[in-house]
Amino acid sequence: KKEWGVNLPINPLHDVRRPKANPQRDRRLDVQVFKQLLISCSEERVYWFYPLIIFAIETGMRQGEIFELRWQDIDLDKRTAFLPLTKNGTSRTIPLSLKSIETLQYLPRDISGFVFPVSKTALRGLWSRACKRAKIEDFRFHDLRHEAVSRFFEMGMSVPEVALISGHKDLRQLFRYTHLNPTSVFQKYEAFSR
């Protein structure tokens, strides 16, 4: 009606139901189960698999961002990774933890230039086997991002700091990724109340 000036007798979308929002996932791993997962991942023969899991949990990067990461975009001295194109269409530079830097330093450099030369299909198979060996059910690779964002908040990072790392532009989305451990919050509360 607005664009072409055509009057329609009825609204064609009147009887269309709005799709339901995806249910929010709140799957987190306790320390022991996470150790089991890491042990299981280290049993794979693919050299990049275990480091990929460590890097994912340390950076909170999206799977696609990790797959697109090139060595030329890593600055080990400044401890940063530059992501030229992200899901929301912008670039961002994220800080790298000491553990993620250490993980990168031990990785061999692939001729492709990618830090993790892997396909989604290969990762899906490795991830499935690792979770099965560790006896972990209903835990997706993407849940590592939720885990990372929650850990950032539990470390005491502010909302802008976590948003800078995770790349969330919408705070509602950022909070969908946040599943704080009540024990961690209580310990912080205890420390402040003394």
Short mmCIF file of C-alpha atoms in Angstrom, two decimals:
data_model
loop_
_atom_site.label_atom_id
_atom_site.label_comp_id
_atom_site.label_asym_id
_atom_site.label_seq_id
_atom_site.Cartn_x
_atom_site.Cartn_y
_atom_site.Cartn_z
CA LYS A 1 0.00 0.00 0.00
CA LYS A 2 2.72 2.47 0.94
CA GLU A 3 5.20 1.66 -1.80
CA TRP A 4 2.92 1.17 -4.81
CA GLY A 5 -0.30 2.89 -3.77
CA VAL A 6 -2.30 -0.31 -4.30
CA ASN A 7 -5.31 -0.73 -2.04
CA LEU A 8 -5.78 -4.30 -0.88
CA PRO A 9 -9.23 -5.43 0.29
CA ILE A 10 -7.71 -7.36 3.23
CA ASN A 11 -4.39 -7.53 5.00
CA PRO A 12 -2.66 -10.66 3.59
CA LEU A 13 -0.74 -11.10 6.85
CA HIS A 14 -3.79 -10.90 9.08
CA ASP A 15 -4.01 -14.67 9.70
CA VAL A 16 -0.27 -15.37 9.79
CA ARG A 17 0.93 -16.38 13.22
CA ARG A 18 4.04 -14.79 14.58
CA PRO A 19 6.79 -17.42 14.94
CA LYS A 20 7.73 -18.36 18.46
CA ALA A 21 11.06 -17.12 19.75
CA ASN A 22 13.79 -19.71 20.02
CA PRO A 23 13.91 -21.09 23.54
CA GLN A 24 16.80 -19.69 25.51
CA ARG A 25 19.56 -22.19 26.27
CA ASP A 26 21.09 -22.04 29.70
CA ARG A 27 23.37 -25.06 29.57
CA ARG A 28 26.52 -24.63 31.63
CA LEU A 29 29.14 -27.15 32.61
CA ASP A 30 30.43 -27.50 36.13
CA VAL A 31 34.20 -27.66 36.62
CA GLN A 32 34.41 -31.45 36.73
CA VAL A 33 32.29 -32.01 33.62
CA PHE A 34 34.28 -29.36 31.75
CA LYS A 35 37.50 -31.19 32.68
CA GLN A 36 35.97 -34.40 31.32
CA LEU A 37 35.18 -32.61 28.06
CA LEU A 38 38.73 -31.26 27.74
CA ILE A 39 40.23 -34.70 28.40
CA SER A 40 37.94 -36.18 25.77
CA CYS A 41 38.90 -33.45 23.26
CA SER A 42 42.61 -34.03 23.89
CA GLU A 43 42.20 -37.69 22.89
CA GLU A 44 41.47 -36.74 19.27
CA ARG A 45 44.35 -37.08 16.81
CA VAL A 46 43.55 -33.79 15.07
CA TYR A 47 46.12 -31.30 16.39
CA TRP A 48 43.82 -28.26 16.33
CA PHE A 49 40.78 -29.70 18.11
CA TYR A 50 41.78 -29.32 21.77
CA PRO A 51 43.31 -25.85 21.18
CA LEU A 52 40.12 -24.83 19.36
CA ILE A 53 38.01 -25.66 22.42
CA ILE A 54 40.34 -23.75 24.75
CA PHE A 55 40.39 -20.77 22.37
CA ALA A 56 36.58 -20.77 22.08
CA ILE A 57 36.04 -20.74 25.83
CA GLU A 58 38.72 -18.10 26.39
CA THR A 59 37.50 -15.68 23.72
CA GLY A 60 33.75 -16.25 23.51
CA MET A 61 34.02 -15.92 19.73
CA ARG A 62 31.34 -17.26 17.43
CA GLN A 63 32.13 -20.48 15.57
CA GLY A 64 32.17 -18.67 12.22
CA GLU A 65 34.53 -16.01 13.58
CA ILE A 66 36.93 -18.68 14.77
CA PHE A 67 36.80 -20.46 11.40
CA GLU A 68 37.55 -17.20 9.55
CA LEU A 69 40.39 -16.13 11.87
CA ARG A 70 43.72 -15.79 10.05
CA TRP A 71 47.21 -15.57 11.47
CA GLN A 72 47.63 -12.13 9.89
CA ASP A 73 44.81 -10.88 12.15
CA ILE A 74 46.48 -12.04 15.37
CA ASP A 75 48.85 -9.68 17.20
CA LEU A 76 50.59 -11.75 19.86
CA ASP A 77 52.49 -8.71 21.24
CA LYS A 78 49.35 -6.61 21.73
CA ARG A 79 47.37 -9.74 22.65
CA THR A 80 44.53 -9.01 20.24
CA ALA A 81 42.62 -10.65 17.44
CA PHE A 82 41.11 -8.52 14.69
CA LEU A 83 37.85 -9.81 13.24
CA PRO A 84 37.35 -8.01 9.91
CA LEU A 85 33.77 -9.18 9.39
CA THR A 86 31.43 -10.37 12.11
CA LYS A 87 27.84 -11.61 12.18
CA ASN A 88 26.48 -8.11 12.72
CA GLY A 89 28.43 -6.77 9.71
CA THR A 90 31.10 -4.81 11.55
CA SER A 91 34.70 -5.47 12.44
CA ARG A 92 36.01 -5.67 15.98
CA THR A 93 39.25 -6.21 17.83
CA ILE A 94 39.09 -8.43 20.88
CA PRO A 95 41.61 -8.84 23.69
CA LEU A 96 43.18 -12.27 24.09
CA SER A 97 43.75 -13.84 27.48
CA LEU A 98 47.15 -15.21 28.43
CA LYS A 99 45.76 -18.73 28.08
CA SER A 100 44.50 -18.07 24.54
CA ILE A 101 47.87 -16.56 23.58
CA GLU A 102 49.65 -19.59 25.01
CA THR A 103 47.30 -21.86 23.08
CA LEU A 104 48.01 -20.01 19.83
CA GLN A 105 51.78 -20.10 20.33
CA TYR A 106 51.79 -23.90 20.31
CA LEU A 107 49.71 -24.21 17.14
CA PRO A 108 51.51 -25.02 13.90
CA ARG A 109 50.85 -22.56 11.09
CA ASP A 110 48.78 -24.04 8.29
CA ILE A 111 49.61 -23.08 4.71
CA SER A 112 46.03 -21.82 4.26
CA GLY A 113 46.69 -18.95 6.67
CA PHE A 114 43.73 -19.91 8.86
CA VAL A 115 44.44 -20.33 12.56
CA PHE A 116 42.07 -23.29 12.73
CA PRO A 117 41.90 -24.95 9.30
CA VAL A 118 38.65 -26.80 9.86
CA SER A 119 35.25 -27.25 8.24
CA LYS A 120 31.94 -27.17 10.10
CA THR A 121 31.36 -30.80 9.13
CA ALA A 122 34.68 -31.95 10.57
CA LEU A 123 34.08 -30.03 13.79
CA ARG A 124 30.55 -31.44 14.11
CA GLY A 125 31.87 -35.01 13.98
CA LEU A 126 34.74 -34.37 16.40
CA TRP A 127 32.47 -32.50 18.81
CA SER A 128 29.86 -35.25 18.77
CA ARG A 129 32.44 -37.95 19.51
CA ALA A 130 34.12 -35.91 22.26
CA CYS A 131 30.81 -35.25 24.04
CA LYS A 132 29.82 -38.90 23.71
CA ARG A 133 33.14 -40.09 25.20
CA ALA A 134 32.81 -37.58 28.05
CA LYS A 135 29.17 -38.69 28.59
CA ILE A 136 27.89 -35.13 28.13
CA GLU A 137 24.42 -34.80 26.66
CA ASP A 138 22.74 -31.80 25.08
CA PHE A 139 25.85 -29.61 24.90
CA ARG A 140 26.49 -27.83 21.62
CA PHE A 141 29.67 -26.15 20.45
CA HIS A 142 27.80 -22.84 20.51
CA ASP A 143 27.16 -23.38 24.23
CA LEU A 144 30.87 -22.65 24.75
CA ARG A 145 30.07 -19.05 23.80
CA HIS A 146 27.35 -18.92 26.46
CA GLU A 147 29.82 -20.39 28.95
CA ALA A 148 32.48 -17.84 28.02
CA VAL A 149 30.15 -14.83 28.31
CA SER A 150 28.90 -16.06 31.69
CA ARG A 151 32.48 -16.52 32.90
CA PHE A 152 33.40 -13.00 31.78
CA PHE A 153 30.66 -11.58 33.99
CA GLU A 154 31.64 -13.85 36.87
CA MET A 155 35.20 -12.51 36.59
CA GLY A 156 33.79 -9.07 37.31
CA MET A 157 33.82 -7.58 33.80
CA SER A 158 31.36 -4.79 33.10
CA VAL A 159 28.59 -4.97 30.50
CA PRO A 160 30.52 -2.77 28.00
CA GLU A 161 33.67 -4.91 28.45
CA VAL A 162 31.79 -8.16 27.82
CA ALA A 163 29.95 -6.62 24.86
CA LEU A 164 33.28 -5.51 23.37
CA ILE A 165 34.61 -9.07 23.54
CA SER A 166 31.43 -10.90 22.51
CA GLY A 167 30.39 -8.41 19.82
CA HIS A 168 26.81 -8.09 21.05
CA LYS A 169 25.21 -4.79 20.01
CA ASP A 170 21.88 -5.54 21.70
CA LEU A 171 22.02 -5.87 25.48
CA ARG A 172 18.96 -8.14 25.48
CA GLN A 173 20.88 -10.63 23.32
CA LEU A 174 23.93 -10.32 25.55
CA PHE A 175 21.84 -11.15 28.60
CA ARG A 176 20.36 -14.16 26.79
CA TYR A 177 23.92 -15.49 26.71
CA THR A 178 24.50 -14.85 30.39
CA HIS A 179 23.81 -17.62 32.89
CA LEU A 180 25.53 -16.69 36.11
CA ASN A 181 26.41 -19.25 38.70
CA PRO A 182 24.66 -18.20 41.95
CA THR A 183 27.64 -19.44 43.99
CA SER A 184 30.01 -17.11 42.12
CA VAL A 185 27.65 -14.19 42.63
CA PHE A 186 27.32 -14.99 46.32
CA GLN A 187 31.12 -15.15 46.74
CA LYS A 188 31.45 -11.74 45.11
CA TYR A 189 28.66 -10.41 47.32
CA GLU A 190 30.44 -11.78 50.39
CA ALA A 191 33.71 -10.10 49.35
CA PHE A 192 32.01 -6.70 48.94
CA SER A 193 30.05 -6.91 52.17
CA ARG A 194 33.12 -7.35 54.38
#
